[in-house]
mmCIF file of C-alpha atoms and ligand atoms in Angstrom:
data_model
loop_
_atom_site.group_PDB
_atom_site.id
_atom_site.type_symbol
_atom_site.label_atom_id
_atom_site.label_comp_id
_atom_site.label_asym_id
_atom_site.label_seq_id
_atom_site.Cartn_x
_atom_site.Cartn_y
_atom_site.Cartn_z
ATOM 1 C CA UNK A 1 247.700 -24.024 49.860
ATOM 2 C CA UNK A 2 250.517 -26.514 49.183
ATOM 3 C CA UNK A 3 252.392 -25.690 45.974
ATOM 4 C CA UNK A 4 253.709 -28.904 44.392
ATOM 5 C CA UNK A 5 256.671 -29.469 42.092
ATOM 6 C CA UNK A 6 255.933 -32.754 40.292
ATOM 7 C CA UNK A 7 258.883 -34.373 38.508
ATOM 8 C CA UNK A 8 257.610 -36.501 35.678
ATOM 9 C CA UNK A 9 258.199 -37.944 32.264
ATOM 10 C CA UNK A 10 256.154 -41.113 32.819
ATOM 11 C CA UNK A 11 252.550 -42.137 32.189
ATOM 12 C CA UNK A 12 251.931 -42.292 35.947
ATOM 13 C CA UNK A 13 253.284 -38.763 36.433
ATOM 14 C CA UNK A 14 251.003 -37.483 33.688
ATOM 15 C CA UNK A 15 248.014 -39.034 35.487
ATOM 16 C CA UNK A 16 248.985 -37.079 38.609
ATOM 17 C CA UNK A 17 249.656 -33.898 36.625
ATOM 18 C CA UNK A 18 246.141 -34.074 35.159
ATOM 19 C CA UNK A 19 244.764 -33.688 38.696
ATOM 20 C CA UNK A 20 246.887 -30.645 39.596
ATOM 21 C CA UNK A 21 245.484 -27.111 39.544
ATOM 22 C CA UNK A 22 247.077 -23.951 38.172
ATOM 23 C CA UNK A 23 249.184 -23.259 41.295
ATOM 24 C CA UNK A 24 251.292 -26.422 40.797
ATOM 25 C CA UNK A 25 254.223 -27.176 38.475
ATOM 26 C CA UNK A 26 254.847 -30.263 36.332
ATOM 27 C CA UNK A 27 258.499 -30.649 35.308
ATOM 28 C CA UNK A 28 259.832 -32.607 32.320
ATOM 29 C CA UNK A 29 263.377 -33.262 31.100
ATOM 30 C CA UNK A 30 262.331 -32.458 27.532
ATOM 31 C CA UNK A 31 263.000 -35.835 25.889
ATOM 32 C CA UNK A 32 259.427 -36.832 25.124
ATOM 33 C CA UNK A 33 256.121 -35.199 24.296
ATOM 34 C CA UNK A 34 255.187 -32.085 26.270
ATOM 35 C CA UNK A 35 251.453 -32.086 27.113
ATOM 36 C CA UNK A 36 249.631 -28.880 26.205
ATOM 37 C CA UNK A 37 246.283 -29.636 27.830
ATOM 38 C CA UNK A 38 247.102 -29.436 31.556
ATOM 39 C CA UNK A 39 245.709 -26.986 34.096
ATOM 40 C CA UNK A 40 248.993 -26.828 36.000
ATOM 41 C CA UNK A 41 252.124 -25.021 34.846
ATOM 42 C CA UNK A 42 254.507 -27.141 32.737
ATOM 43 C CA UNK A 43 258.254 -26.451 32.770
ATOM 44 C CA UNK A 44 260.752 -28.237 30.535
ATOM 45 C CA UNK A 45 264.508 -28.896 30.936
ATOM 46 C CA UNK A 46 267.066 -29.630 33.655
ATOM 47 C CA UNK A 47 267.423 -27.501 36.783
ATOM 48 C CA UNK A 48 271.232 -27.613 36.820
ATOM 49 C CA UNK A 49 271.775 -30.394 39.349
ATOM 50 C CA UNK A 50 270.475 -30.589 42.905
ATOM 51 C CA UNK A 51 271.721 -27.058 43.725
ATOM 52 C CA UNK A 52 269.755 -25.683 40.786
ATOM 53 C CA UNK A 53 266.653 -27.560 41.888
ATOM 54 C CA UNK A 54 267.034 -26.316 45.476
ATOM 55 C CA UNK A 55 267.243 -22.728 44.148
ATOM 56 C CA UNK A 56 264.148 -23.327 42.025
ATOM 57 C CA UNK A 57 262.223 -24.699 45.043
ATOM 58 C CA UNK A 58 263.100 -21.609 47.061
ATOM 59 C CA UNK A 59 262.560 -19.042 44.272
ATOM 60 C CA UNK A 60 259.224 -20.567 43.244
ATOM 61 C CA UNK A 61 258.056 -21.099 46.844
ATOM 62 C CA UNK A 62 257.473 -24.806 46.344
ATOM 63 C CA UNK A 63 256.126 -26.596 49.463
ATOM 64 C CA UNK A 64 256.343 -30.233 48.345
ATOM 65 C CA UNK A 65 258.402 -32.127 45.747
ATOM 66 C CA UNK A 66 256.925 -35.262 44.203
ATOM 67 C CA UNK A 67 259.301 -37.541 42.328
ATOM 68 C CA UNK A 68 257.245 -39.517 39.810
ATOM 69 C CA UNK A 69 260.106 -40.084 37.379
ATOM 70 C CA UNK A 70 260.961 -43.461 35.850
ATOM 71 C CA UNK A 71 262.567 -46.002 38.259
ATOM 72 C CA UNK A 72 265.733 -45.964 36.099
ATOM 73 C CA UNK A 73 266.025 -42.148 36.123
ATOM 74 C CA UNK A 74 268.301 -42.351 39.169
ATOM 75 C CA UNK A 75 270.040 -38.988 38.807
ATOM 76 C CA UNK A 76 266.926 -36.829 38.949
ATOM 77 C CA UNK A 77 265.606 -38.905 41.888
ATOM 78 C CA UNK A 78 268.863 -38.374 43.800
ATOM 79 C CA UNK A 79 268.721 -34.653 42.953
ATOM 80 C CA UNK A 80 265.102 -34.410 44.142
ATOM 81 C CA UNK A 81 265.889 -35.963 47.529
ATOM 82 C CA UNK A 82 268.986 -33.798 48.021
ATOM 83 C CA UNK A 83 267.396 -30.546 46.829
ATOM 84 C CA UNK A 84 264.319 -31.050 49.019
ATOM 85 C CA UNK A 85 266.535 -31.591 52.061
ATOM 86 C CA UNK A 86 268.581 -28.491 51.239
ATOM 87 C CA UNK A 87 265.433 -26.376 50.706
ATOM 88 C CA UNK A 88 263.726 -27.917 53.774
ATOM 89 C CA UNK A 89 260.603 -29.131 52.006
ATOM 90 C CA UNK A 90 259.297 -32.723 52.067
ATOM 91 C CA UNK A 91 259.941 -35.081 49.169
ATOM 92 C CA UNK A 92 257.441 -37.765 48.216
ATOM 93 C CA UNK A 93 258.071 -40.410 45.592
ATOM 94 C CA UNK A 94 256.060 -42.777 43.467
ATOM 95 C CA UNK A 95 258.063 -46.013 43.607
ATOM 96 C CA UNK A 96 256.309 -48.440 41.322
ATOM 97 C CA UNK A 97 256.841 -52.145 42.128
ATOM 98 C CA UNK A 98 259.077 -54.018 39.716
ATOM 99 C CA UNK A 99 257.890 -57.098 37.824
ATOM 100 C CA UNK A 100 258.532 -60.472 39.476
ATOM 101 C CA UNK A 101 259.654 -63.531 37.514
ATOM 102 C CA UNK A 102 256.916 -66.131 37.181
ATOM 103 C CA UNK A 103 257.008 -69.891 36.721
ATOM 104 C CA UNK A 104 258.632 -70.631 33.392
ATOM 105 C CA UNK A 105 260.548 -67.349 33.236
ATOM 106 C CA UNK A 106 264.271 -67.369 32.525
ATOM 107 C CA UNK A 107 265.567 -63.976 33.655
ATOM 108 C CA UNK A 108 269.281 -63.254 33.473
ATOM 109 C CA UNK A 109 270.030 -60.290 35.719
ATOM 110 C CA UNK A 110 272.744 -57.805 34.678
ATOM 111 C CA UNK A 111 274.048 -54.586 36.202
ATOM 112 C CA UNK A 112 275.556 -52.730 33.256
ATOM 113 C CA UNK A 113 276.182 -52.678 29.529
ATOM 114 C CA UNK A 114 279.287 -54.939 29.702
ATOM 115 C CA UNK A 115 277.372 -57.654 31.592
ATOM 116 C CA UNK A 116 274.445 -57.212 29.233
ATOM 117 C CA UNK A 117 276.473 -57.794 26.047
ATOM 118 C CA UNK A 118 278.232 -60.778 27.676
ATOM 119 C CA UNK A 119 274.810 -62.286 28.498
ATOM 120 C CA UNK A 120 273.769 -61.860 24.841
ATOM 121 C CA UNK A 121 276.882 -63.515 23.374
ATOM 122 C CA UNK A 122 275.204 -66.802 22.406
ATOM 123 C CA UNK A 123 272.060 -65.207 20.883
ATOM 124 C CA UNK A 124 271.409 -63.951 17.361
ATOM 125 C CA UNK A 125 268.222 -61.886 17.317
ATOM 126 C CA UNK A 126 267.769 -59.812 20.485
ATOM 127 C CA UNK A 127 264.887 -57.401 20.979
ATOM 128 C CA UNK A 128 266.101 -54.381 22.979
ATOM 129 C CA UNK A 129 263.405 -52.584 24.946
ATOM 130 C CA UNK A 130 265.441 -50.383 27.279
ATOM 131 C CA UNK A 131 265.474 -47.054 25.512
ATOM 132 C CA UNK A 132 268.211 -45.325 23.553
ATOM 133 C CA UNK A 133 271.357 -46.820 25.087
ATOM 134 C CA UNK A 134 271.878 -49.508 22.391
ATOM 135 C CA UNK A 135 271.963 -46.763 19.724
ATOM 136 C CA UNK A 136 275.399 -45.747 21.013
ATOM 137 C CA UNK A 137 276.686 -49.275 20.281
ATOM 138 C CA UNK A 138 275.470 -49.825 16.703
ATOM 139 C CA UNK A 139 279.066 -50.143 15.456
ATOM 140 C CA UNK A 140 279.907 -52.829 18.024
ATOM 141 C CA UNK A 141 277.239 -55.383 17.061
ATOM 142 C CA UNK A 142 278.838 -58.854 16.701
ATOM 143 C CA UNK A 143 278.647 -60.089 13.083
ATOM 144 C CA UNK A 144 276.396 -63.045 13.969
ATOM 145 C CA UNK A 145 273.776 -60.787 15.641
ATOM 146 C CA UNK A 146 270.898 -58.706 14.292
ATOM 147 C CA UNK A 147 269.466 -56.241 16.812
ATOM 148 C CA UNK A 148 265.944 -54.866 16.892
ATOM 149 C CA UNK A 149 265.933 -51.756 19.070
ATOM 150 C CA UNK A 150 262.561 -50.429 20.176
ATOM 151 C CA UNK A 151 262.697 -46.857 21.465
ATOM 152 C CA UNK A 152 260.578 -43.712 21.416
ATOM 153 C CA UNK A 153 262.075 -41.832 18.483
ATOM 154 C CA UNK A 154 263.159 -42.901 14.978
ATOM 155 C CA UNK A 155 266.884 -43.401 14.349
ATOM 156 C CA UNK A 156 268.865 -44.776 11.444
ATOM 157 C CA UNK A 157 269.815 -48.465 11.703
ATOM 158 C CA UNK A 158 272.474 -50.379 9.763
ATOM 159 C CA UNK A 159 273.035 -53.831 8.232
ATOM 160 C CA UNK A 160 272.952 -55.347 11.734
ATOM 161 C CA UNK A 161 270.243 -53.287 13.407
ATOM 162 C CA UNK A 162 266.724 -52.058 12.885
ATOM 163 C CA UNK A 163 265.219 -49.303 15.007
ATOM 164 C CA UNK A 164 261.512 -49.558 15.797
ATOM 165 C CA UNK A 165 260.151 -46.189 16.922
ATOM 166 C CA UNK A 166 257.143 -46.967 19.110
ATOM 167 C CA UNK A 167 255.450 -45.765 22.279
ATOM 168 C CA UNK A 168 253.617 -48.077 24.671
ATOM 169 C CA UNK A 169 251.261 -49.342 25.820
ATOM 170 C CA UNK A 170 251.828 -52.517 23.808
ATOM 171 C CA UNK A 171 249.091 -55.127 23.572
ATOM 172 C CA UNK A 172 249.611 -58.859 23.931
ATOM 173 C CA UNK A 173 248.312 -59.423 20.396
ATOM 174 C CA UNK A 174 250.703 -56.914 18.844
ATOM 175 C CA UNK A 175 253.651 -58.282 20.824
ATOM 176 C CA UNK A 176 252.813 -61.833 19.742
ATOM 177 C CA UNK A 177 252.726 -60.725 16.098
ATOM 178 C CA UNK A 178 256.031 -58.858 16.391
ATOM 179 C CA UNK A 179 257.859 -61.731 18.113
ATOM 180 C CA UNK A 180 256.546 -64.171 15.560
ATOM 181 C CA UNK A 181 257.479 -62.008 12.559
ATOM 182 C CA UNK A 182 260.957 -61.163 13.809
ATOM 183 C CA UNK A 183 261.885 -64.518 15.401
ATOM 184 C CA UNK A 184 263.610 -62.900 18.382
ATOM 185 C CA UNK A 185 265.601 -65.372 20.474
ATOM 186 C CA UNK A 186 266.070 -63.151 23.557
ATOM 187 C CA UNK A 187 264.525 -59.990 25.061
ATOM 188 C CA UNK A 188 266.500 -57.219 26.757
ATOM 189 C CA UNK A 189 264.539 -55.176 29.276
ATOM 190 C CA UNK A 190 264.534 -52.860 32.250
ATOM 191 C CA UNK A 191 262.383 -53.963 35.179
ATOM 192 C CA UNK A 192 260.045 -51.010 34.727
ATOM 193 C CA UNK A 193 256.967 -52.571 36.339
ATOM 194 C CA UNK A 194 253.406 -51.534 35.480
ATOM 195 C CA UNK A 195 251.168 -52.896 32.764
ATOM 196 C CA UNK A 196 252.002 -50.698 29.752
ATOM 197 C CA UNK A 197 255.034 -52.713 28.605
ATOM 198 C CA UNK A 198 254.493 -56.012 30.436
ATOM 199 C CA UNK A 199 253.104 -57.986 27.463
ATOM 200 C CA UNK A 200 256.596 -58.644 26.072
ATOM 201 C CA UNK A 201 257.371 -60.691 29.209
ATOM 202 C CA UNK A 202 254.256 -62.783 28.714
ATOM 203 C CA UNK A 203 255.177 -63.461 25.089
ATOM 204 C CA UNK A 204 258.769 -64.318 26.073
ATOM 205 C CA UNK A 205 257.284 -66.817 28.590
ATOM 206 C CA UNK A 206 254.969 -68.303 25.952
ATOM 207 C CA UNK A 207 257.845 -68.738 23.517
ATOM 208 C CA UNK A 208 260.351 -69.974 26.143
ATOM 209 C CA UNK A 209 262.706 -67.036 25.500
ATOM 210 C CA UNK A 210 265.197 -65.779 28.084
ATOM 211 C CA UNK A 211 265.002 -62.156 29.266
ATOM 212 C CA UNK A 212 268.204 -60.255 29.977
ATOM 213 C CA UNK A 213 267.006 -57.904 32.714
ATOM 214 C CA UNK A 214 268.886 -54.764 33.742
ATOM 215 C CA UNK A 215 268.723 -54.466 37.548
ATOM 216 C CA UNK A 216 267.009 -51.424 39.044
ATOM 217 C CA UNK A 217 269.286 -48.659 40.318
ATOM 218 C CA UNK A 218 269.356 -47.695 44.002
ATOM 219 C CA UNK A 219 266.991 -44.813 44.730
ATOM 220 C CA UNK A 220 267.250 -42.431 47.678
ATOM 221 C CA UNK A 221 265.125 -42.551 50.809
ATOM 222 C CA UNK A 222 262.363 -39.913 50.822
ATOM 223 C CA UNK A 223 259.765 -38.683 53.320
ATOM 224 C CA UNK A 224 256.901 -40.750 51.874
ATOM 225 C CA UNK A 225 256.781 -43.463 49.237
ATOM 226 C CA UNK A 226 253.697 -44.562 47.290
ATOM 227 C CA UNK A 227 253.330 -47.753 45.272
ATOM 228 C CA UNK A 228 250.567 -46.381 43.051
ATOM 229 C CA UNK A 229 249.041 -43.175 41.707
ATOM 230 C CA UNK A 230 245.776 -43.592 43.607
ATOM 231 C CA UNK A 231 247.458 -43.644 47.024
ATOM 232 C CA UNK A 232 249.517 -40.600 46.158
ATOM 233 C CA UNK A 233 246.508 -38.617 44.907
ATOM 234 C CA UNK A 234 244.591 -39.504 48.078
ATOM 235 C CA UNK A 235 247.457 -38.196 50.232
ATOM 236 C CA UNK A 236 247.527 -34.977 48.165
ATOM 237 C CA UNK A 237 243.787 -34.461 48.695
ATOM 238 C CA UNK A 238 244.288 -34.680 52.447
ATOM 239 C CA UNK A 239 246.814 -31.819 52.192
ATOM 240 C CA UNK A 240 244.247 -29.666 50.356
HETATM 241 P P1 NAP B 1 268.270 -38.987 34.754
HETATM 242 O O1 NAP B 1 269.454 -39.653 34.139
HETATM 243 O O2 NAP B 1 267.895 -39.371 36.130
HETATM 244 O O3 NAP B 1 268.429 -37.402 34.731
HETATM 245 C C1 NAP B 1 269.369 -36.726 33.913
HETATM 246 C C2 NAP B 1 269.124 -35.246 34.025
HETATM 247 O O4 NAP B 1 267.970 -34.872 33.271
HETATM 248 C C3 NAP B 1 268.833 -34.770 35.439
HETATM 249 O O5 NAP B 1 270.004 -34.592 36.184
HETATM 250 C C4 NAP B 1 268.077 -33.474 35.163
HETATM 251 O O6 NAP B 1 268.968 -32.441 34.756
HETATM 252 C C5 NAP B 1 267.265 -33.828 33.934
HETATM 253 N N1 NAP B 1 265.934 -34.329 34.271
HETATM 254 C C6 NAP B 1 265.499 -35.614 34.344
HETATM 255 N N2 NAP B 1 264.198 -35.678 34.621
HETATM 256 C C7 NAP B 1 263.779 -34.398 34.744
HETATM 257 C C8 NAP B 1 262.515 -33.793 35.026
HETATM 258 N N3 NAP B 1 261.401 -34.540 35.241
HETATM 259 N N4 NAP B 1 262.450 -32.439 35.075
HETATM 260 C C9 NAP B 1 263.560 -31.685 34.851
HETATM 261 N N5 NAP B 1 264.770 -32.197 34.571
HETATM 262 C C10 NAP B 1 264.877 -33.529 34.523
HETATM 263 O O7 NAP B 1 266.993 -39.158 33.819
HETATM 264 P P2 NAP B 1 266.800 -40.005 32.460
HETATM 265 O O8 NAP B 1 266.920 -41.456 32.777
HETATM 266 O O9 NAP B 1 267.642 -39.388 31.382
HETATM 267 O O10 NAP B 1 265.249 -39.689 32.203
HETATM 268 C C11 NAP B 1 264.872 -38.422 31.712
HETATM 269 C C12 NAP B 1 263.364 -38.335 31.709
HETATM 270 O O11 NAP B 1 262.787 -39.412 30.985
HETATM 271 C C13 NAP B 1 262.739 -38.383 33.113
HETATM 272 O O12 NAP B 1 261.678 -37.464 33.097
HETATM 273 C C14 NAP B 1 262.233 -39.801 33.241
HETATM 274 O O13 NAP B 1 261.117 -39.900 34.107
HETATM 275 C C15 NAP B 1 261.855 -40.101 31.788
HETATM 276 N N6 NAP B 1 261.960 -41.544 31.465
HETATM 277 C C16 NAP B 1 263.125 -42.206 31.701
HETATM 278 C C17 NAP B 1 263.186 -43.564 31.397
HETATM 279 C C18 NAP B 1 264.450 -44.355 31.687
HETATM 280 O O14 NAP B 1 264.431 -45.568 31.412
HETATM 281 N N7 NAP B 1 265.514 -43.751 32.209
HETATM 282 C C19 NAP B 1 262.071 -44.224 30.873
HETATM 283 C C20 NAP B 1 260.885 -43.501 30.643
HETATM 284 C C21 NAP B 1 260.842 -42.157 30.947
HETATM 285 P P3 NAP B 1 269.558 -31.372 35.806
HETATM 286 O O15 NAP B 1 270.559 -32.120 36.622
HETATM 287 O O16 NAP B 1 270.144 -30.306 34.944
HETATM 288 O O17 NAP B 1 268.409 -30.900 36.637
#
């Protein structure tokens, strides 16, 4: 029997976790909802860096680590690769493809917050769809801008910002209605890939809006990479 430690916090990871039996462990950082209807064990909270994770792997007799965290969760992915090496167990990863710009798209690639705000300088009504980071900058919003920040949990806005607490998936119809009501002139996004949050890009294309896109972080090499959940589940079945 191969005992799996699955690192999650994404919809794809939850799909894998739903297929795992009681001998396996699903691990979450503790930021979002914790599922209470899984057959496998669920643990919540950090391990204490890669050393802590390596200790956990050894203490819990884990045979295989699967990194199915978000493509922008670079720290936990680095920790998973390092801890697996230290504990001498294989590390697999789900590495979902990013979105590709299509004809008519105007993507402006940025690497960090400073580049991102510089790219937004000439716009007035950005829609932020990259999580909580903009909440730390509510006091720095230029006077000519009004920010709409869509993230998982509610948070207090101010005269220059509104926080929309919402969880995907988002439909094309709902995105069209939101863009029309709020008259956004630019979208700020991570290149998450997948279909759950892709509709905003289609609506930006329809409306001729630029997208300020935060580049993906570098992720570590692992023993096996999978582009989708199905391939990963098939490989797990072969292990038994
Ligand atoms: P991160 O910066 O890579 O990780 C920060 C720390 O959080 C890690 O060092 C680890 O603490 C802990 N951690 C992260 N994921 C964990 C997991 N699955 N199990 C146990 N501990 C975990 O991660 P993040 O960007 O803050 O993301 C946190 C969680 O949200 C992840 O589960 C990720 O999949 C999910 N998520 C992230 C994004 C995103 O855009 N970043 C989007 C959707 C979902 P220790 O060092 O103490 O072990």
